[in-house]
mmCIF file of C-alpha atoms in Angstrom:
data_model
loop_
_atom_site.group_PDB
_atom_site.id
_atom_site.type_symbol
_atom_site.label_atom_id
_atom_site.label_comp_id
_atom_site.label_asym_id
_atom_site.label_seq_id
_atom_site.Cartn_x
_atom_site.Cartn_y
_atom_site.Cartn_z
ATOM 1 C CA MET Y 1 91.984 73.688 82.433
ATOM 2 C CA THR Y 2 93.585 76.853 81.093
ATOM 3 C CA LYS Y 3 95.325 79.203 83.539
ATOM 4 C CA VAL Y 4 95.157 82.863 82.579
ATOM 5 C CA LEU Y 5 96.952 85.841 84.122
ATOM 6 C CA VAL Y 6 95.792 89.392 83.287
ATOM 7 C CA VAL Y 7 98.302 92.093 84.247
ATOM 8 C CA GLY Y 8 97.286 95.742 84.480
ATOM 9 C CA ALA Y 9 98.851 98.819 85.984
ATOM 10 C CA HIS Y 10 95.894 99.845 88.160
ATOM 11 C CA PRO Y 11 92.925 98.112 89.799
ATOM 12 C CA ASP Y 12 89.903 98.188 87.405
ATOM 13 C CA GLU Y 13 91.881 97.903 84.140
ATOM 14 C CA ALA Y 14 91.784 94.124 83.806
ATOM 15 C CA ASP Y 15 88.037 94.324 84.394
ATOM 16 C CA MET Y 16 87.439 97.013 81.788
ATOM 17 C CA TYR Y 17 89.646 95.679 79.010
ATOM 18 C CA ALA Y 18 89.523 91.902 79.551
ATOM 19 C CA GLY Y 19 86.744 91.339 82.102
ATOM 20 C CA GLY Y 20 84.349 89.730 79.657
ATOM 21 C CA THR Y 21 86.965 87.259 78.466
ATOM 22 C CA ALA Y 22 87.859 86.498 82.081
ATOM 23 C CA ALA Y 23 84.222 85.916 83.017
ATOM 24 C CA ALA Y 24 83.634 83.679 79.997
ATOM 25 C CA LEU Y 25 86.678 81.572 80.833
ATOM 26 C CA ALA Y 26 85.748 81.356 84.507
ATOM 27 C CA ARG Y 27 82.234 80.235 83.586
ATOM 28 C CA GLU Y 28 83.776 77.349 81.621
ATOM 29 C CA GLY Y 29 85.850 76.262 84.618
ATOM 30 C CA HIS Y 30 89.177 77.875 83.763
ATOM 31 C CA ALA Y 31 91.371 79.660 86.311
ATOM 32 C CA VAL Y 32 91.851 83.422 85.961
ATOM 33 C CA LYS Y 33 93.998 85.723 88.064
ATOM 34 C CA PHE Y 34 94.199 89.526 87.886
ATOM 35 C CA LEU Y 35 97.360 91.386 88.902
ATOM 36 C CA SER Y 36 97.596 95.157 89.305
ATOM 37 C CA LEU Y 37 101.182 96.402 89.503
ATOM 38 C CA THR Y 38 100.188 99.555 91.418
ATOM 39 C CA ASN Y 39 97.637 100.170 94.150
ATOM 40 C CA GLY Y 40 95.884 102.960 92.260
ATOM 41 C CA ASP Y 41 96.396 105.484 95.050
ATOM 42 C CA ALA Y 42 96.520 108.550 92.771
ATOM 43 C CA GLY Y 43 93.171 108.044 91.044
ATOM 44 C CA HIS Y 44 90.871 110.428 92.877
ATOM 45 C CA PHE Y 45 90.117 114.118 93.266
ATOM 46 C CA ALA Y 46 89.276 114.072 96.977
ATOM 47 C CA LEU Y 47 90.586 110.938 98.702
ATOM 48 C CA GLU Y 48 94.200 110.824 99.887
ATOM 49 C CA ARG Y 49 96.512 107.971 98.942
ATOM 50 C CA ILE Y 50 96.105 105.552 101.862
ATOM 51 C CA PRO Y 51 92.289 105.593 102.153
ATOM 52 C CA LEU Y 52 92.000 105.472 98.371
ATOM 53 C CA ALA Y 53 94.295 102.438 98.075
ATOM 54 C CA ARG Y 54 92.299 100.652 100.766
ATOM 55 C CA ARG Y 55 89.006 101.435 99.100
ATOM 56 C CA ARG Y 56 90.236 100.321 95.702
ATOM 57 C CA ALA Y 57 91.401 97.022 97.172
ATOM 58 C CA ARG Y 58 87.895 96.422 98.553
ATOM 59 C CA GLU Y 59 86.406 97.298 95.163
ATOM 60 C CA ALA Y 60 88.670 94.755 93.466
ATOM 61 C CA VAL Y 61 87.442 91.978 95.764
ATOM 62 C CA ARG Y 62 83.835 92.692 94.794
ATOM 63 C CA ALA Y 63 84.727 92.901 91.108
ATOM 64 C CA ALA Y 64 86.488 89.533 91.220
ATOM 65 C CA GLU Y 65 83.391 87.950 92.742
ATOM 66 C CA HIS Y 66 81.245 89.188 89.852
ATOM 67 C CA LEU Y 67 83.658 87.836 87.229
ATOM 68 C CA GLY Y 68 84.556 84.547 88.887
ATOM 69 C CA VAL Y 69 88.220 85.574 89.043
ATOM 70 C CA LEU Y 70 90.035 83.414 91.584
ATOM 71 C CA GLU Y 71 92.621 85.987 92.670
ATOM 72 C CA TYR Y 72 92.871 89.767 92.358
ATOM 73 C CA GLN Y 73 96.362 90.690 93.531
ATOM 74 C CA ILE Y 74 97.326 94.345 94.008
ATOM 75 C CA TRP Y 75 100.905 95.390 94.617
ATOM 76 C CA ASP Y 76 101.779 98.247 96.936
ATOM 77 C CA THR Y 77 103.450 100.434 94.319
ATOM 78 C CA HIS Y 78 102.382 104.071 94.153
ATOM 79 C CA ASP Y 79 100.134 104.950 91.239
ATOM 80 C CA GLY Y 80 102.151 107.100 88.837
ATOM 81 C CA GLU Y 81 105.507 105.675 89.909
ATOM 82 C CA LEU Y 82 105.662 102.318 88.130
ATOM 83 C CA GLU Y 83 108.998 101.545 86.497
ATOM 84 C CA ALA Y 84 110.107 98.624 84.348
ATOM 85 C CA SER Y 85 112.897 97.795 86.782
ATOM 86 C CA ILE Y 86 114.811 94.554 87.221
ATOM 87 C CA ASP Y 87 113.161 94.037 90.609
ATOM 88 C CA MET Y 88 109.685 94.460 89.130
ATOM 89 C CA ARG Y 89 110.590 92.066 86.314
ATOM 90 C CA LYS Y 90 111.659 89.397 88.799
ATOM 91 C CA ARG Y 91 108.435 89.797 90.765
ATOM 92 C CA VAL Y 92 106.348 89.336 87.622
ATOM 93 C CA ILE Y 93 108.400 86.274 86.654
ATOM 94 C CA GLU Y 94 107.559 84.813 90.068
ATOM 95 C CA VAL Y 95 103.837 85.397 89.569
ATOM 96 C CA ILE Y 96 103.812 83.901 86.067
ATOM 97 C CA ARG Y 97 105.639 80.829 87.356
ATOM 98 C CA ASP Y 98 103.596 80.460 90.556
ATOM 99 C CA TRP Y 99 100.363 80.694 88.546
ATOM 100 C CA ARG Y 100 101.799 78.355 85.853
ATOM 101 C CA ALA Y 101 100.191 80.650 83.311
ATOM 102 C CA ASP Y 102 99.210 79.259 79.933
ATOM 103 C CA VAL Y 103 98.023 82.679 78.754
ATOM 104 C CA VAL Y 104 99.185 86.128 79.832
ATOM 105 C CA ILE Y 105 97.129 89.187 78.892
ATOM 106 C CA ALA Y 106 98.958 92.492 79.262
ATOM 107 C CA PHE Y 107 99.216 96.054 78.001
ATOM 108 C CA HIS Y 108 101.031 97.253 74.917
ATOM 109 C CA ASP Y 109 104.439 98.597 75.867
ATOM 110 C CA ASP Y 110 105.095 100.793 72.827
ATOM 111 C CA CYS Y 111 102.041 103.032 72.415
ATOM 112 C CA ALA Y 112 100.974 106.424 73.700
ATOM 113 C CA GLY Y 113 99.017 106.842 76.913
ATOM 114 C CA HIS Y 114 99.502 106.395 80.627
ATOM 115 C CA PRO Y 115 103.178 105.915 81.607
ATOM 116 C CA ASP Y 116 102.204 103.267 84.177
ATOM 117 C CA ASN Y 117 100.367 101.249 81.540
ATOM 118 C CA ARG Y 118 103.312 101.367 79.162
ATOM 119 C CA ALA Y 119 105.683 100.400 81.988
ATOM 120 C CA ALA Y 120 103.407 97.501 82.936
ATOM 121 C CA GLY Y 121 103.486 96.282 79.349
ATOM 122 C CA ARG Y 122 107.269 96.487 79.261
ATOM 123 C CA VAL Y 123 107.626 94.636 82.568
ATOM 124 C CA VAL Y 124 105.505 91.757 81.282
ATOM 125 C CA ARG Y 125 107.369 91.655 77.977
ATOM 126 C CA ASP Y 126 110.714 91.437 79.781
ATOM 127 C CA ALA Y 127 109.442 88.911 82.328
ATOM 128 C CA VAL Y 128 108.075 86.537 79.690
ATOM 129 C CA ALA Y 129 111.482 86.524 78.011
ATOM 130 C CA PHE Y 130 112.897 84.775 81.096
ATOM 131 C CA CYS Y 131 109.943 82.805 82.496
ATOM 132 C CA SER Y 132 111.273 79.524 81.045
ATOM 133 C CA VAL Y 133 114.953 80.205 81.862
ATOM 134 C CA PRO Y 134 115.806 78.240 85.051
ATOM 135 C CA ASN Y 135 118.820 80.331 86.096
ATOM 136 C CA VAL Y 136 116.737 83.525 86.282
ATOM 137 C CA VAL Y 137 114.841 83.666 89.601
ATOM 138 C CA PRO Y 138 116.100 80.130 90.336
ATOM 139 C CA ASP Y 139 114.018 79.655 93.487
ATOM 140 C CA LYS Y 140 110.846 79.477 91.373
ATOM 141 C CA PRO Y 141 110.499 76.503 88.993
ATOM 142 C CA ALA Y 142 110.713 77.724 85.414
ATOM 143 C CA LEU Y 143 107.902 77.125 82.940
ATOM 144 C CA ASP Y 144 108.437 74.380 80.378
ATOM 145 C CA ARG Y 145 107.226 76.730 77.679
ATOM 146 C CA ALA Y 146 106.483 80.433 77.428
ATOM 147 C CA PRO Y 147 102.800 81.385 77.704
ATOM 148 C CA LEU Y 148 100.665 82.693 74.878
ATOM 149 C CA CYS Y 149 100.730 86.477 75.270
ATOM 150 C CA LEU Y 150 97.878 88.749 74.221
ATOM 151 C CA LEU Y 151 97.829 92.543 74.338
ATOM 152 C CA MET Y 152 94.680 94.295 75.507
ATOM 153 C CA THR Y 153 93.618 97.750 74.457
ATOM 154 C CA ASP Y 154 93.447 100.907 76.557
ATOM 155 C CA TYR Y 155 93.027 104.646 75.991
ATOM 156 C CA GLY Y 156 96.417 105.060 74.332
ATOM 157 C CA THR Y 157 96.442 102.129 71.915
ATOM 158 C CA GLY Y 158 94.159 103.330 69.123
ATOM 159 C CA ASP Y 159 96.990 103.681 66.607
ATOM 160 C CA CYS Y 160 98.839 100.465 67.422
ATOM 161 C CA HIS Y 161 96.251 97.919 68.567
ATOM 162 C CA ARG Y 162 95.401 95.124 66.141
ATOM 163 C CA HIS Y 163 92.297 92.954 66.351
ATOM 164 C CA ASP Y 164 93.979 89.555 66.021
ATOM 165 C CA VAL Y 165 91.796 87.639 68.477
ATOM 166 C CA ALA Y 166 88.201 88.664 69.210
ATOM 167 C CA VAL Y 167 85.998 87.277 71.965
ATOM 168 C CA ASP Y 168 82.201 87.489 71.947
ATOM 169 C CA VAL Y 169 81.268 88.660 75.461
ATOM 170 C CA ASP Y 170 77.518 89.126 74.952
ATOM 171 C CA GLY Y 171 76.767 86.274 77.358
ATOM 172 C CA VAL Y 172 78.812 87.764 80.197
ATOM 173 C CA MET Y 173 78.214 91.496 79.788
ATOM 174 C CA GLU Y 174 76.207 91.724 82.997
ATOM 175 C CA GLU Y 175 79.135 90.270 84.918
ATOM 176 C CA LYS Y 176 81.577 92.667 83.228
ATOM 177 C CA LEU Y 177 79.393 95.703 83.893
ATOM 178 C CA LEU Y 178 78.883 94.727 87.530
ATOM 179 C CA ALA Y 179 82.642 94.304 87.923
ATOM 180 C CA CYS Y 180 83.324 97.714 86.403
ATOM 181 C CA ALA Y 181 80.659 99.296 88.574
ATOM 182 C CA ALA Y 182 82.265 97.744 91.645
ATOM 183 C CA HIS Y 183 85.195 100.102 90.977
ATOM 184 C CA ALA Y 184 83.026 103.059 91.949
ATOM 185 C CA THR Y 185 85.987 105.333 92.694
ATOM 186 C CA GLN Y 186 86.855 105.191 88.998
ATOM 187 C CA PHE Y 187 83.629 104.777 87.047
ATOM 188 C CA PHE Y 188 81.373 106.984 89.157
ATOM 189 C CA GLU Y 189 83.809 109.424 90.759
ATOM 190 C CA PHE Y 190 87.296 110.055 89.359
ATOM 191 C CA ALA Y 191 86.754 109.519 85.619
ATOM 192 C CA PRO Y 192 83.468 111.515 85.542
ATOM 193 C CA PHE Y 193 85.206 114.302 87.489
ATOM 194 C CA GLU Y 194 88.165 114.404 85.091
ATOM 195 C CA ARG Y 195 86.000 114.150 81.981
ATOM 196 C CA GLY Y 196 83.430 116.715 83.090
ATOM 197 C CA PHE Y 197 80.267 114.696 83.645
ATOM 198 C CA LEU Y 198 80.288 114.098 87.396
ATOM 199 C CA ASP Y 199 76.871 115.753 87.608
ATOM 200 C CA GLN Y 200 75.436 113.002 85.376
ATOM 201 C CA VAL Y 201 76.351 110.059 87.641
ATOM 202 C CA PRO Y 202 73.187 108.104 88.515
ATOM 203 C CA PRO Y 203 72.294 107.380 92.147
ATOM 204 C CA GLU Y 204 73.876 104.341 93.773
ATOM 205 C CA ASP Y 205 70.557 102.512 94.194
ATOM 206 C CA SER Y 206 69.654 102.657 90.487
ATOM 207 C CA TRP Y 207 71.467 99.787 88.779
ATOM 208 C CA PRO Y 208 69.738 100.091 85.355
ATOM 209 C CA GLU Y 209 70.838 103.728 85.119
ATOM 210 C CA ARG Y 210 74.361 103.039 86.354
ATOM 211 C CA ARG Y 211 74.646 100.113 83.957
ATOM 212 C CA GLU Y 212 73.698 102.356 81.037
ATOM 213 C CA PHE Y 213 76.062 105.057 82.289
ATOM 214 C CA VAL Y 214 79.052 102.678 82.108
ATOM 215 C CA LEU Y 215 78.002 101.334 78.709
ATOM 216 C CA THR Y 216 77.600 104.843 77.315
ATOM 217 C CA HIS Y 217 80.777 106.468 78.585
ATOM 218 C CA TRP Y 218 83.077 103.480 78.017
ATOM 219 C CA ALA Y 219 81.435 102.221 74.830
ATOM 220 C CA GLU Y 220 84.735 101.799 72.966
ATOM 221 C CA PHE Y 221 85.742 99.080 75.425
ATOM 222 C CA MET Y 222 82.339 97.409 75.502
ATOM 223 C CA LEU Y 223 80.781 97.356 72.042
ATOM 224 C CA ALA Y 224 81.729 95.293 68.997
ATOM 225 C CA GLY Y 225 82.749 97.795 66.341
ATOM 226 C CA ASP Y 226 83.181 97.215 62.626
ATOM 227 C CA PRO Y 227 87.004 96.867 62.821
ATOM 228 C CA MET Y 228 86.489 93.843 65.078
ATOM 229 C CA ARG Y 229 84.191 91.969 62.692
ATOM 230 C CA PRO Y 230 86.905 90.233 60.626
ATOM 231 C CA ALA Y 231 88.480 88.749 63.749
ATOM 232 C CA LEU Y 232 85.080 87.721 65.095
ATOM 233 C CA ALA Y 233 84.310 86.043 61.776
ATOM 234 C CA ARG Y 234 87.680 84.286 61.820
ATOM 235 C CA PHE Y 235 86.925 82.598 65.137
ATOM 236 C CA TYR Y 236 83.107 82.354 65.131
ATOM 237 C CA GLY Y 237 82.090 82.397 61.476
ATOM 238 C CA ASP Y 238 80.444 85.180 59.463
ATOM 239 C CA GLU Y 239 76.870 84.614 60.617
ATOM 240 C CA HIS Y 240 77.739 84.633 64.318
ATOM 241 C CA ALA Y 241 80.111 87.589 63.946
ATOM 242 C CA GLU Y 242 77.408 89.828 62.525
ATOM 243 C CA LYS Y 243 75.206 89.255 65.571
ATOM 244 C CA VAL Y 244 77.790 90.042 68.261
ATOM 245 C CA ARG Y 245 77.009 93.265 70.143
ATOM 246 C CA HIS Y 246 79.799 93.265 72.740
ATOM 247 C CA ALA Y 247 83.353 92.061 72.237
ATOM 248 C CA GLU Y 248 86.922 92.279 73.486
ATOM 249 C CA THR Y 249 89.877 92.012 71.156
ATOM 250 C CA PHE Y 250 93.558 91.310 71.621
ATOM 251 C CA LYS Y 251 96.702 91.708 69.592
ATOM 252 C CA LEU Y 252 99.008 88.710 69.417
ATOM 253 C CA ALA Y 253 102.205 89.784 71.137
ATOM 254 C CA GLY Y 254 105.494 89.510 69.316
ATOM 255 C CA TYR Y 255 106.908 87.684 72.324
ATOM 256 C CA GLY Y 256 105.963 84.545 74.212
ATOM 257 C CA ARG Y 257 104.455 81.498 72.544
ATOM 258 C CA GLN Y 258 103.779 81.979 68.858
ATOM 259 C CA ALA Y 259 100.572 80.012 68.479
ATOM 260 C CA THR Y 260 98.541 78.814 65.540
ATOM 261 C CA ASP Y 261 94.794 79.446 65.384
ATOM 262 C CA ALA Y 262 94.269 75.864 66.512
ATOM 263 C CA GLU Y 263 96.409 76.397 69.590
ATOM 264 C CA ILE Y 264 94.688 79.685 70.372
ATOM 265 C CA ARG Y 265 91.377 77.847 70.256
ATOM 266 C CA ARG Y 266 92.767 75.204 72.600
ATOM 267 C CA LEU Y 267 94.140 77.716 75.100
ATOM 268 C CA LEU Y 268 91.055 79.957 74.862
ATOM 269 C CA PRO Y 269 88.249 77.406 74.497
ATOM 270 C CA LEU Y 270 85.518 80.002 73.952
ATOM 271 C CA PHE Y 271 84.924 79.856 70.207
#
């Protein structure tokens, strides 16, 4: 069994950028945990911090159920105030060790975009550097070997993301879309408000319309585009790659375990 940890900065990000991969792994009996380093309490135009954080925590529970994620942990750090501090690094080391992670999926730490996302990427990068060093956080047993680390995309990574590993998520798209939709504060409230299409949000009781709404407005994180095809072909073969409609891709991090294709296939037995 592979143990996978996906680390985001806010609740809903692991679902949007790696939810299909998580659902596919969970379906095959592997253990997946999501960790959000903030509670997301800034992400709304009407709700104040405390009620918003509580609501987003409830949304995360429902999303995890759709994906088969075993744990969805949310830390009580204010949204917009995440820092790559020593304390935060130690806390992430503890989680990686407690989970005994074989694979860690995280954000890029060196791209444009949300400061929290970049800080989250830096925290993970720094934590992985010490996760197998016994004298750092000595009360938690160190890993025998660093995990394989993959970097997921987000809104700020267009110029620096590389499609090294691609996962066909056609078979689990319903689960991914349901998980995203569970984060209603983001997909049907805050993001539509910020992006100017709040008046187009379908009614809550119309799942086909809401499903299409998410697919349409977040297509870049759902659909398999042409730049992904070489990586899909590398892991699935040319014929299969051409048929894939929905995919998630990851850049191999320059830190952590430096794995061969064979080891990637062993740790991510989805191909």
